[in-house]
mmCIF file with all atom_site columns, C-alpha atoms in Angstrom:
data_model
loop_
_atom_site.group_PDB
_atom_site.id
_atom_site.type_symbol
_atom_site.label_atom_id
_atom_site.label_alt_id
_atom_site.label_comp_id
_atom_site.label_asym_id
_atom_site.label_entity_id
_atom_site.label_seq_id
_atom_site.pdbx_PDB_ins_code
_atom_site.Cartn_x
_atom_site.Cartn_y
_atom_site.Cartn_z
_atom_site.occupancy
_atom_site.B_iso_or_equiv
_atom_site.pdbx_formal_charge
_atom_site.auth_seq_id
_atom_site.auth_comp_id
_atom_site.auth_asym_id
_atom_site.auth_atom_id
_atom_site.pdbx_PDB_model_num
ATOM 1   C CA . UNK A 1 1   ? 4.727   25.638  10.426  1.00 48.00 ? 286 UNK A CA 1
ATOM 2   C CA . UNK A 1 2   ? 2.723   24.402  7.679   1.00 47.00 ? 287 UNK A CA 1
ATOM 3   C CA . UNK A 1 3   ? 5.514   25.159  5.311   1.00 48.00 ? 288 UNK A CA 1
ATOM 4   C CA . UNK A 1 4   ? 8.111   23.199  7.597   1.00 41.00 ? 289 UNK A CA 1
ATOM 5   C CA . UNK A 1 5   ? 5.606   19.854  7.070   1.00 45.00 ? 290 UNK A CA 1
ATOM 6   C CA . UNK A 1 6   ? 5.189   20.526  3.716   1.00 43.00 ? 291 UNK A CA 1
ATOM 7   C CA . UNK A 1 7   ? 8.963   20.198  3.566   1.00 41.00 ? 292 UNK A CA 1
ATOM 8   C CA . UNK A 1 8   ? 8.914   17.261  5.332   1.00 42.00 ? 293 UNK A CA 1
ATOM 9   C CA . UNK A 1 9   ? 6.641   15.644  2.661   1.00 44.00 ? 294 UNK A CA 1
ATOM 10  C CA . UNK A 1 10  ? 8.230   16.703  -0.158  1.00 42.00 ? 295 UNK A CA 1
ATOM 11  C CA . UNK A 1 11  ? 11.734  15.370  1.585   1.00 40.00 ? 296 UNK A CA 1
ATOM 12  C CA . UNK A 1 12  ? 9.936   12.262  2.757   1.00 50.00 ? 297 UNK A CA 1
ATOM 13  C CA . UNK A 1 13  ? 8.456   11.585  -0.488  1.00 46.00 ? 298 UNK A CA 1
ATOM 14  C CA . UNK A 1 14  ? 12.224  12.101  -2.118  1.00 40.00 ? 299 UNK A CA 1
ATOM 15  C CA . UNK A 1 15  ? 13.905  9.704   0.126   1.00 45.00 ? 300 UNK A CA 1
ATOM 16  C CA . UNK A 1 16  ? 11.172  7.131   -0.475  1.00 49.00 ? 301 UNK A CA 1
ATOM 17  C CA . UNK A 1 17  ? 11.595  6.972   -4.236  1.00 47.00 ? 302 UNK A CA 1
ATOM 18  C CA . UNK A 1 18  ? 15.103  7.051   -4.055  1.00 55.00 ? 303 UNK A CA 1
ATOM 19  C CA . UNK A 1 19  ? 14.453  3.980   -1.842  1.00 63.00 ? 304 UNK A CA 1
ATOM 20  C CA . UNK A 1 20  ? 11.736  2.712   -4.661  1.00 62.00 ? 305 UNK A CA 1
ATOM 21  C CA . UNK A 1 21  ? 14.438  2.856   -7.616  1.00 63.00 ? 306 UNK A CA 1
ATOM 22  C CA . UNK A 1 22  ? 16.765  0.858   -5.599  1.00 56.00 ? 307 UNK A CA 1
ATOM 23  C CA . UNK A 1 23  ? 14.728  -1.926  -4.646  1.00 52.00 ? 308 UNK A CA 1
ATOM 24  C CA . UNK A 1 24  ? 13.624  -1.802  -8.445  1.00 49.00 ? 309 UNK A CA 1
ATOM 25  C CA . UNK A 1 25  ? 16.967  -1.492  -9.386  1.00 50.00 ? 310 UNK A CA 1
ATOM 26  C CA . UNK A 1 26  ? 18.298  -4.649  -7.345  1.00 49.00 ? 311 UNK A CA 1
ATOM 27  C CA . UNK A 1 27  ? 14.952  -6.670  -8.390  1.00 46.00 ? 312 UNK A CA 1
ATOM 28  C CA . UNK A 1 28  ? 15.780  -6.054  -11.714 1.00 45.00 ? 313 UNK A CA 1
ATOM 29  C CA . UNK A 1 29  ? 19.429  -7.571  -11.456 1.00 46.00 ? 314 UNK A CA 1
ATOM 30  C CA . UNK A 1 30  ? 17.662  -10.424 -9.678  1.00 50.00 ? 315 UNK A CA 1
ATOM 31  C CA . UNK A 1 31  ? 14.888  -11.342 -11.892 1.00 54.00 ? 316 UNK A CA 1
ATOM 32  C CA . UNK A 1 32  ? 15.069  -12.611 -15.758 1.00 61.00 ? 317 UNK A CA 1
ATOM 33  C CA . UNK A 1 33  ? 13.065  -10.629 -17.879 1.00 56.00 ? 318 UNK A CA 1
ATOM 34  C CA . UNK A 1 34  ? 10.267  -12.797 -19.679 1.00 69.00 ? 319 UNK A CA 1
ATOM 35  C CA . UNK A 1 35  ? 7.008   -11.969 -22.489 1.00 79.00 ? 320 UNK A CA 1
ATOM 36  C CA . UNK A 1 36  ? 4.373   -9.970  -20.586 1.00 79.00 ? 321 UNK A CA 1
ATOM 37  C CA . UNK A 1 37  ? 2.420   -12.621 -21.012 1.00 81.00 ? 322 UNK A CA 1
ATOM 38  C CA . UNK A 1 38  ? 4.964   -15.512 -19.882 1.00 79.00 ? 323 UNK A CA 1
ATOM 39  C CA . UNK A 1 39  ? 6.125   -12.930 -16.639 1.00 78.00 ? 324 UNK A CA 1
ATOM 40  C CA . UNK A 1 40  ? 1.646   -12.873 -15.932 1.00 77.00 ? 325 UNK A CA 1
ATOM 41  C CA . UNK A 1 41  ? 1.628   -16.911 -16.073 1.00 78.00 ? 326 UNK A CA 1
ATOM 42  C CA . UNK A 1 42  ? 4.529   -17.010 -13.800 1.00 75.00 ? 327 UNK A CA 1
ATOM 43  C CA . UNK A 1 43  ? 2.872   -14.587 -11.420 1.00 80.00 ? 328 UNK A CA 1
ATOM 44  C CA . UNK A 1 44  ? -0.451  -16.595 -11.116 1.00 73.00 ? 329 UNK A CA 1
ATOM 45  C CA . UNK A 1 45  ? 1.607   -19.671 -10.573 1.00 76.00 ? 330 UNK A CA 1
ATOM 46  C CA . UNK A 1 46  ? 3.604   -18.132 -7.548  1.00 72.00 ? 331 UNK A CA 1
ATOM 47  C CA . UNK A 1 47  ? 0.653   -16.610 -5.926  1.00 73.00 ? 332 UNK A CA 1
ATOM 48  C CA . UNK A 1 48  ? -1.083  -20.257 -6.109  1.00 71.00 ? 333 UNK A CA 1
ATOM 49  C CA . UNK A 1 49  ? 1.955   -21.475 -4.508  1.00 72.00 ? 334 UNK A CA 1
ATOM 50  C CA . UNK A 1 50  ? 2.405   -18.780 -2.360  1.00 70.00 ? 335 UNK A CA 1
ATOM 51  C CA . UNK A 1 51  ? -1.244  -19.725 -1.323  1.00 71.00 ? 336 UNK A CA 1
ATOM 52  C CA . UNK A 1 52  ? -0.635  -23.605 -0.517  1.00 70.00 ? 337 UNK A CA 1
ATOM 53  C CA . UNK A 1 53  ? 2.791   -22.170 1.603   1.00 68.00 ? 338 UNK A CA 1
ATOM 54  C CA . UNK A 1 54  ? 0.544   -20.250 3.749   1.00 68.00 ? 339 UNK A CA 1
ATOM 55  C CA . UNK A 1 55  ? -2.220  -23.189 3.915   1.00 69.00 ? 340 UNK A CA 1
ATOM 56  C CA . UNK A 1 56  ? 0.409   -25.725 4.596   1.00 71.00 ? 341 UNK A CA 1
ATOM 57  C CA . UNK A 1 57  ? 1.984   -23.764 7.464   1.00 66.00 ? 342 UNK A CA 1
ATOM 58  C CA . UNK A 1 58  ? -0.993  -22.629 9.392   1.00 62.00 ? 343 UNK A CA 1
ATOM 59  C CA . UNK A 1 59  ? -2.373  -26.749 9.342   1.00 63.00 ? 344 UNK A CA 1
ATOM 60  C CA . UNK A 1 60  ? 1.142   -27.573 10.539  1.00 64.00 ? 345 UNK A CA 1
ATOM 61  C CA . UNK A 1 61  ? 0.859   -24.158 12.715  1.00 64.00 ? 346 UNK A CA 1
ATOM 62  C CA . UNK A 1 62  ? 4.409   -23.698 11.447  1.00 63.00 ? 347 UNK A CA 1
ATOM 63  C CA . UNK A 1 63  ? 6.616   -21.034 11.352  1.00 68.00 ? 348 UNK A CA 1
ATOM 64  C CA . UNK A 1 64  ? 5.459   -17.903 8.514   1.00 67.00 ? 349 UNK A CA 1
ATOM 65  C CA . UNK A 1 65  ? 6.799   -18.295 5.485   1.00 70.00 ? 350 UNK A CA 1
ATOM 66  C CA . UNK A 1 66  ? 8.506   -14.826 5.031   1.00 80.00 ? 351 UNK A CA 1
ATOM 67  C CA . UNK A 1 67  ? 10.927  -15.994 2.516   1.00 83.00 ? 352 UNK A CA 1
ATOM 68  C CA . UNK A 1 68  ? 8.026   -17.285 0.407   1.00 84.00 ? 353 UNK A CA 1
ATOM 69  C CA . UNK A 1 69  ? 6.380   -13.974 0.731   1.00 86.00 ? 354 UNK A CA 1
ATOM 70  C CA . UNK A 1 70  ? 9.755   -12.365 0.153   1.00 91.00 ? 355 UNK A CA 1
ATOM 71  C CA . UNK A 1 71  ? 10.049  -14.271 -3.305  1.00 89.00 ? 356 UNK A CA 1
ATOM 72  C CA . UNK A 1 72  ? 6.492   -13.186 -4.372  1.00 90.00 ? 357 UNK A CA 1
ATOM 73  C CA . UNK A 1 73  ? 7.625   -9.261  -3.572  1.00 93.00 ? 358 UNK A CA 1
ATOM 74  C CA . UNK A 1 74  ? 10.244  -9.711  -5.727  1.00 93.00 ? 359 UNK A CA 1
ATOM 75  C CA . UNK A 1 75  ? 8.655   -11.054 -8.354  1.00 91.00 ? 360 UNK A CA 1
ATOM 76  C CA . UNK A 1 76  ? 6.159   -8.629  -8.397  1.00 91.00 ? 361 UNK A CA 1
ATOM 77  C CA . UNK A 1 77  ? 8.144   -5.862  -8.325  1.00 94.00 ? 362 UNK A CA 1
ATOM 78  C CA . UNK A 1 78  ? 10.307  -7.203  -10.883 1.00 92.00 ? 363 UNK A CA 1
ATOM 79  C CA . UNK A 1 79  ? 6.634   -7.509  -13.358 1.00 92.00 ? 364 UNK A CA 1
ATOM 80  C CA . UNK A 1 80  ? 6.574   -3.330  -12.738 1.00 94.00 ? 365 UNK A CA 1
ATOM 81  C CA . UNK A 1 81  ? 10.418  -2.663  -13.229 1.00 92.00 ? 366 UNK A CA 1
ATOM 82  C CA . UNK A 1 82  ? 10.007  -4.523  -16.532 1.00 91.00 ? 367 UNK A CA 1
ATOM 83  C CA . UNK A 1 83  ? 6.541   -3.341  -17.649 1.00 92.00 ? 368 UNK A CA 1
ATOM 84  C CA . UNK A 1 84  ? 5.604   -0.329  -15.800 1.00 93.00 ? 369 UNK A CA 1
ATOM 85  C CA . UNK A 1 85  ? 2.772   0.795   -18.008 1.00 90.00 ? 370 UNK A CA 1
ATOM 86  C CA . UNK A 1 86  ? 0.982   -2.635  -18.200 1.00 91.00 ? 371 UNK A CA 1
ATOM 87  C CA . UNK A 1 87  ? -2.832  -2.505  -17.251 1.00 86.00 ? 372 UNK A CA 1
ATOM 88  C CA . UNK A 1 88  ? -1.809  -5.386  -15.124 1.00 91.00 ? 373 UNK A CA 1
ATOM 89  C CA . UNK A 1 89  ? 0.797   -3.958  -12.818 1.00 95.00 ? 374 UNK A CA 1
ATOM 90  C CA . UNK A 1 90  ? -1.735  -1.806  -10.542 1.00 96.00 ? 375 UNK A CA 1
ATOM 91  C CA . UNK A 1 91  ? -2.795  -5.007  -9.125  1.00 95.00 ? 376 UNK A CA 1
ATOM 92  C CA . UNK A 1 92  ? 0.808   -6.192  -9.041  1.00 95.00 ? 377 UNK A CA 1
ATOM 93  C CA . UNK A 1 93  ? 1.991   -3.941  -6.864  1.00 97.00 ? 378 UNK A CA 1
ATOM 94  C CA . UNK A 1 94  ? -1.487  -3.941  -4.897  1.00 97.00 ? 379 UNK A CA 1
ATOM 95  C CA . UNK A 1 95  ? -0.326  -7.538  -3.810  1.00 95.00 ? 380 UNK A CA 1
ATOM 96  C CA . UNK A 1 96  ? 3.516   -6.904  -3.743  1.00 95.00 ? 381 UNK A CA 1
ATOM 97  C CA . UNK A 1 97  ? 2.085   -3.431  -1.333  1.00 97.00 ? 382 UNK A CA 1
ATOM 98  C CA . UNK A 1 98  ? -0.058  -6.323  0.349   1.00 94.00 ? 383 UNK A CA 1
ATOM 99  C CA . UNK A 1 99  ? 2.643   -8.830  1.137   1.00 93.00 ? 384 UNK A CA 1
ATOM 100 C CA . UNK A 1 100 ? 4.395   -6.255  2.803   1.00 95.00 ? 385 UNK A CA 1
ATOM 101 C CA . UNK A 1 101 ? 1.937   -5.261  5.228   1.00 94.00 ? 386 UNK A CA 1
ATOM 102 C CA . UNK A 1 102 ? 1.679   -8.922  5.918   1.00 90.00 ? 387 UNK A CA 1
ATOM 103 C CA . UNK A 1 103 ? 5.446   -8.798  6.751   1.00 92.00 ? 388 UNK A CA 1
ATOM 104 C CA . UNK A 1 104 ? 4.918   -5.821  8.972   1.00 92.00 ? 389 UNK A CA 1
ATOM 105 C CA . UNK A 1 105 ? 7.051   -3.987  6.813   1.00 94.00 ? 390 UNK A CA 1
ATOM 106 C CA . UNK A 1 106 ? 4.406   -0.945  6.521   1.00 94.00 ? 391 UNK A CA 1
ATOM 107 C CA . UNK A 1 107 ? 6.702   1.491   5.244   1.00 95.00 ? 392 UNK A CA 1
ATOM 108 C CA . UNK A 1 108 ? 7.983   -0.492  2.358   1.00 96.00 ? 393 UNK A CA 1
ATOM 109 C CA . UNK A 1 109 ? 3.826   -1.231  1.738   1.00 96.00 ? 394 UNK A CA 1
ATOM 110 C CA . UNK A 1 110 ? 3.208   2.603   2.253   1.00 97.00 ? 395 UNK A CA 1
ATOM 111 C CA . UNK A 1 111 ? 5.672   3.550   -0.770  1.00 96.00 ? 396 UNK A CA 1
ATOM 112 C CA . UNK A 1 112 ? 4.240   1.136   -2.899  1.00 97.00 ? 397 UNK A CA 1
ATOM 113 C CA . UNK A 1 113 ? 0.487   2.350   -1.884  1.00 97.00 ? 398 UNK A CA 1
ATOM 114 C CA . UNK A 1 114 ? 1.699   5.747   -2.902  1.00 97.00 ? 399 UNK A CA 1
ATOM 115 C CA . UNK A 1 115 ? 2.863   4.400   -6.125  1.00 96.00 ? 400 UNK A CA 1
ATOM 116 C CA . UNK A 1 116 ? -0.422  2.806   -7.349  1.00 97.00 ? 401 UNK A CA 1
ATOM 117 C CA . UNK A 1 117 ? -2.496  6.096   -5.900  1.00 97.00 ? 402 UNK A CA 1
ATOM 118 C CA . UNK A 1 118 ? -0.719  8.281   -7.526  1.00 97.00 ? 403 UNK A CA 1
ATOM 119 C CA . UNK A 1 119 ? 0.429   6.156   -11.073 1.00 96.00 ? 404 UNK A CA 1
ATOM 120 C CA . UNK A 1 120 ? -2.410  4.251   -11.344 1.00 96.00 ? 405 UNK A CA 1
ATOM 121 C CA . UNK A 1 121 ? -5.784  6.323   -10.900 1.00 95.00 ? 406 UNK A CA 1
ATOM 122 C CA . UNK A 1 122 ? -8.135  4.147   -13.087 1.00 95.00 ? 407 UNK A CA 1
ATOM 123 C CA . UNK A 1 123 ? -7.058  0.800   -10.752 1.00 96.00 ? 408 UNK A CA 1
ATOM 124 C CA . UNK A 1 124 ? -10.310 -0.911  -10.338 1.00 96.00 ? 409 UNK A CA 1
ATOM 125 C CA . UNK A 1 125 ? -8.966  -0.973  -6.223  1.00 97.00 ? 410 UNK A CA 1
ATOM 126 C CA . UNK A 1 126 ? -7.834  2.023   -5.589  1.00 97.00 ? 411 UNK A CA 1
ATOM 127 C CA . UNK A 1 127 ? -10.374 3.107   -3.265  1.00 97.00 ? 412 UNK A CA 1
ATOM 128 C CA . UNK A 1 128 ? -9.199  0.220   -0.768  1.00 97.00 ? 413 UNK A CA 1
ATOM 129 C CA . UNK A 1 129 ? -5.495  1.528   -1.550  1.00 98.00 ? 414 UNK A CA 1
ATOM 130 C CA . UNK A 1 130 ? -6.298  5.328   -0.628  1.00 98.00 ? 415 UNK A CA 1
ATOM 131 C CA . UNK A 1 131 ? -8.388  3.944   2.831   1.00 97.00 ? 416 UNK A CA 1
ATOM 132 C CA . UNK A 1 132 ? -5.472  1.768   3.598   1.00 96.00 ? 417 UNK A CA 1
ATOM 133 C CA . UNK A 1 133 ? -3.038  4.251   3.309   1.00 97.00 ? 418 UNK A CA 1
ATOM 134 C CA . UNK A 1 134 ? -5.229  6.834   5.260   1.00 96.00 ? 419 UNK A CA 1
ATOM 135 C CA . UNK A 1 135 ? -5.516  3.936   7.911   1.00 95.00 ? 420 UNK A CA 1
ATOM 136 C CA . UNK A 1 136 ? -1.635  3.967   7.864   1.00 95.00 ? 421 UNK A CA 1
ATOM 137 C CA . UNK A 1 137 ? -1.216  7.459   8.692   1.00 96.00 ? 422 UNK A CA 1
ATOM 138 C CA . UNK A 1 138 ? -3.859  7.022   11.234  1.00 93.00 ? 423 UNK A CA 1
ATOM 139 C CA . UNK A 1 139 ? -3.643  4.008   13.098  1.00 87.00 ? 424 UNK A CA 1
ATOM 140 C CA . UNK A 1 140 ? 0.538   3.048   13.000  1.00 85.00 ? 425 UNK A CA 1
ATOM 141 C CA . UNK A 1 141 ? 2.056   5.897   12.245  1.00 89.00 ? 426 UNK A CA 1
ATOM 142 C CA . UNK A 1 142 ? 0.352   8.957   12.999  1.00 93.00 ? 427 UNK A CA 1
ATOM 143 C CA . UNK A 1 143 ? 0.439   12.287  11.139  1.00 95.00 ? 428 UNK A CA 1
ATOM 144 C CA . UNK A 1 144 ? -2.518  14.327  10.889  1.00 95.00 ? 429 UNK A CA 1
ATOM 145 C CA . UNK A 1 145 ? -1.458  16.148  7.397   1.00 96.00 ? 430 UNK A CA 1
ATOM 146 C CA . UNK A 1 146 ? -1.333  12.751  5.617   1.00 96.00 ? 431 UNK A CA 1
ATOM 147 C CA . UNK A 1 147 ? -4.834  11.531  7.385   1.00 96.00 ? 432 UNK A CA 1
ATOM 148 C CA . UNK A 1 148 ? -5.928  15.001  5.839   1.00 97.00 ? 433 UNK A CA 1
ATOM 149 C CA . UNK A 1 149 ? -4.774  13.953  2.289   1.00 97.00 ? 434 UNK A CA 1
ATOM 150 C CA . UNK A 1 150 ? -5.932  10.345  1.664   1.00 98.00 ? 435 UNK A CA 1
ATOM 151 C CA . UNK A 1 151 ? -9.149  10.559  3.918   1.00 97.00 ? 436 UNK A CA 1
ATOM 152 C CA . UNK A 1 152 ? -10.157 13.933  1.422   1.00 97.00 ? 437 UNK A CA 1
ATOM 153 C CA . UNK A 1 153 ? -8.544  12.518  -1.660  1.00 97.00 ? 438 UNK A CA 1
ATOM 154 C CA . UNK A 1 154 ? -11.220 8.922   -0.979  1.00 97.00 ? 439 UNK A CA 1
ATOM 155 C CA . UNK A 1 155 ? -14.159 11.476  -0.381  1.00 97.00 ? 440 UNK A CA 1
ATOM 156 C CA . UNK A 1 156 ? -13.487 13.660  -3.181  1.00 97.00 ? 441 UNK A CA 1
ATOM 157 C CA . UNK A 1 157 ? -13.007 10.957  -6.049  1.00 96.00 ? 442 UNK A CA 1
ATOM 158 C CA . UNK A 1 158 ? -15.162 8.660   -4.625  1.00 96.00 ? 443 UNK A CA 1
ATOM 159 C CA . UNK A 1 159 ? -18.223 10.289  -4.517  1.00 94.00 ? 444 UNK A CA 1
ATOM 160 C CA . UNK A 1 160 ? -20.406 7.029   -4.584  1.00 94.00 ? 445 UNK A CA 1
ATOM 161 C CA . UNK A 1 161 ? -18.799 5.544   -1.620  1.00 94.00 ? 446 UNK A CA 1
ATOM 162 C CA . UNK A 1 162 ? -21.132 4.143   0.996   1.00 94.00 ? 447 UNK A CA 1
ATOM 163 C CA . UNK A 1 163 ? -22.915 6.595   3.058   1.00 95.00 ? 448 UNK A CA 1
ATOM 164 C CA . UNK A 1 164 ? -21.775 4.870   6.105   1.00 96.00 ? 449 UNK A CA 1
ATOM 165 C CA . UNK A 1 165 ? -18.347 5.006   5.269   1.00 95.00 ? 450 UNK A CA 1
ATOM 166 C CA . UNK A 1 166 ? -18.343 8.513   4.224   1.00 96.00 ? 451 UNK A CA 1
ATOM 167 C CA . UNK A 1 167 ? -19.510 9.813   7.451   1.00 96.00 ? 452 UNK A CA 1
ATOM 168 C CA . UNK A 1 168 ? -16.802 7.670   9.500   1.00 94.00 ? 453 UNK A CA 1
ATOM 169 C CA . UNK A 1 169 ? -14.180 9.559   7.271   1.00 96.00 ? 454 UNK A CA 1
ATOM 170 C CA . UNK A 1 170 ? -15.416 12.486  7.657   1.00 96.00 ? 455 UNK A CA 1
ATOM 171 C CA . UNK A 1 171 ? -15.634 12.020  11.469  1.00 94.00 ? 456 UNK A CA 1
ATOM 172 C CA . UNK A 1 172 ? -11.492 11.223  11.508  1.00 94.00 ? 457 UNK A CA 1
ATOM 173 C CA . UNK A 1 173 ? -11.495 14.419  9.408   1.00 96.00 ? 458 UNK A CA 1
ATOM 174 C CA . UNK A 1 174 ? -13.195 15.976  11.695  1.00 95.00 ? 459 UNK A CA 1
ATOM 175 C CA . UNK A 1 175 ? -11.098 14.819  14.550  1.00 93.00 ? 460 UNK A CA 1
ATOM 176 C CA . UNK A 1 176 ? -8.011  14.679  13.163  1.00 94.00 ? 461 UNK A CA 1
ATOM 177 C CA . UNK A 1 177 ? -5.962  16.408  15.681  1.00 93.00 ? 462 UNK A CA 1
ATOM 178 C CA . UNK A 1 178 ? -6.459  13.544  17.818  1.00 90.00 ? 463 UNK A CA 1
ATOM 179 C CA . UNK A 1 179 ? -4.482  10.404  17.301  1.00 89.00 ? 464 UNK A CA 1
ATOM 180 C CA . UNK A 1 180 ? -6.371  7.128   16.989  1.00 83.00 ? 465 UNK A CA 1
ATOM 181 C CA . UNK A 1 181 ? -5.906  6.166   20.653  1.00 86.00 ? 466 UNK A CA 1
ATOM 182 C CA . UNK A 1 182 ? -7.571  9.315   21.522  1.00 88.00 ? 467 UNK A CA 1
ATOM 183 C CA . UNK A 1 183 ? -10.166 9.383   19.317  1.00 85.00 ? 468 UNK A CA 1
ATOM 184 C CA . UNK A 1 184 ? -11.456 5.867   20.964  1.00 85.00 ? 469 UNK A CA 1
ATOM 185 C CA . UNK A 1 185 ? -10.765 7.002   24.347  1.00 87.00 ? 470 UNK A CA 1
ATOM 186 C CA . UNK A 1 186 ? -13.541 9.978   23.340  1.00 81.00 ? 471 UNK A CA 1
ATOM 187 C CA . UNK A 1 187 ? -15.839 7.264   22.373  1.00 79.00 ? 472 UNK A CA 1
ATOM 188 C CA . UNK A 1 188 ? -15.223 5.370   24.797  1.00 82.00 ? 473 UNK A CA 1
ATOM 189 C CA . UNK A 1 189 ? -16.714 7.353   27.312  1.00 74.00 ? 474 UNK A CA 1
#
């Protein structure tokens, strides 16, 4: 059995980069290609505006602005596809992974949290990254193997994490064969 999931991850983990290089792929044919420098500038200019978007349409308590949020994702993911190695792109995709989950598009965030976990280990966030994917896994779409992987992974490189939220992780590790619902149903009572 624990072969079989293994499988699973491996397979899952296939399809989702071959997912990754096309949406990298089609942001590339997209996007124009500036200086790193020029492509940061732009950046900081559409998050400000993606800011006063957001502002704007809560006051008016319009409709979301997906399509603004959709632009920033692009543009984001287009800073990676062009400089992947940049000490700068962790925290691009962070909000690119972020605006996502803001879209409800989890799975799309997911792939991109796996990206900076795994790619970008010195990210002054990662921490956050590893406990939201962990909360992923746990809270929306529940498998216990995963829970196992980012919960231990946080404890295990994280060392100096605060004591309180060491011993809530390692309570979901130590109830991880119950889902999330279940595990507050148990405290519940």
């Amino acid at each position: 059995m624990k072969k079989v999931g293994i499988l699973f991850f491996f397979l899952g983990t296939l399809i989702a980069c071959t997912n990754q290089e096309k949406e990298i792929a089609d942001v590339k044919d997209k996007v124009e290609v500036k200086s790193e420098e020029a492509f940061i500038a732009h950046l900081n200019a559409l998050d400000d505006s993606l800011k006063s978007v957001i502002t704007e349409s809560f006051k008016k308590q319009d409709k979301f602005p997906v399509g603004a949020y959709q632009k920033a994702i692009e543009q984001h993911l287009a800073y990676y596809a062009a400089y992947p190695k940049s000490e700068n792109v962790a925290e691009s995709l962070d909000k690119a992974q972020s605006f996502y989950t803001q879209l409800r598009a989890e799975e799309k965030a997911a792939v991109w949290r796996d990206t900076i976990i795994f790619n970008f280990k010195e990210y002054k966030n990662r921490p956050r990254v590893i406990e939201s994917q962990g909360v992923y896994y746990d809270a929306d779409n529940y498998n216990p193997e995963k829970i196992k992987l980012y919960y231990t992974m946080l404890l295990e490189e994280y060392p100096d994490l605060d004591s309180n939220k060491r011993a809530d992780i390692q309570f979901r590790l130590d109830n991880v064969h119950l889902s999330f619902d279940e595990l507050i149903e148990l405290n519940t009572k």
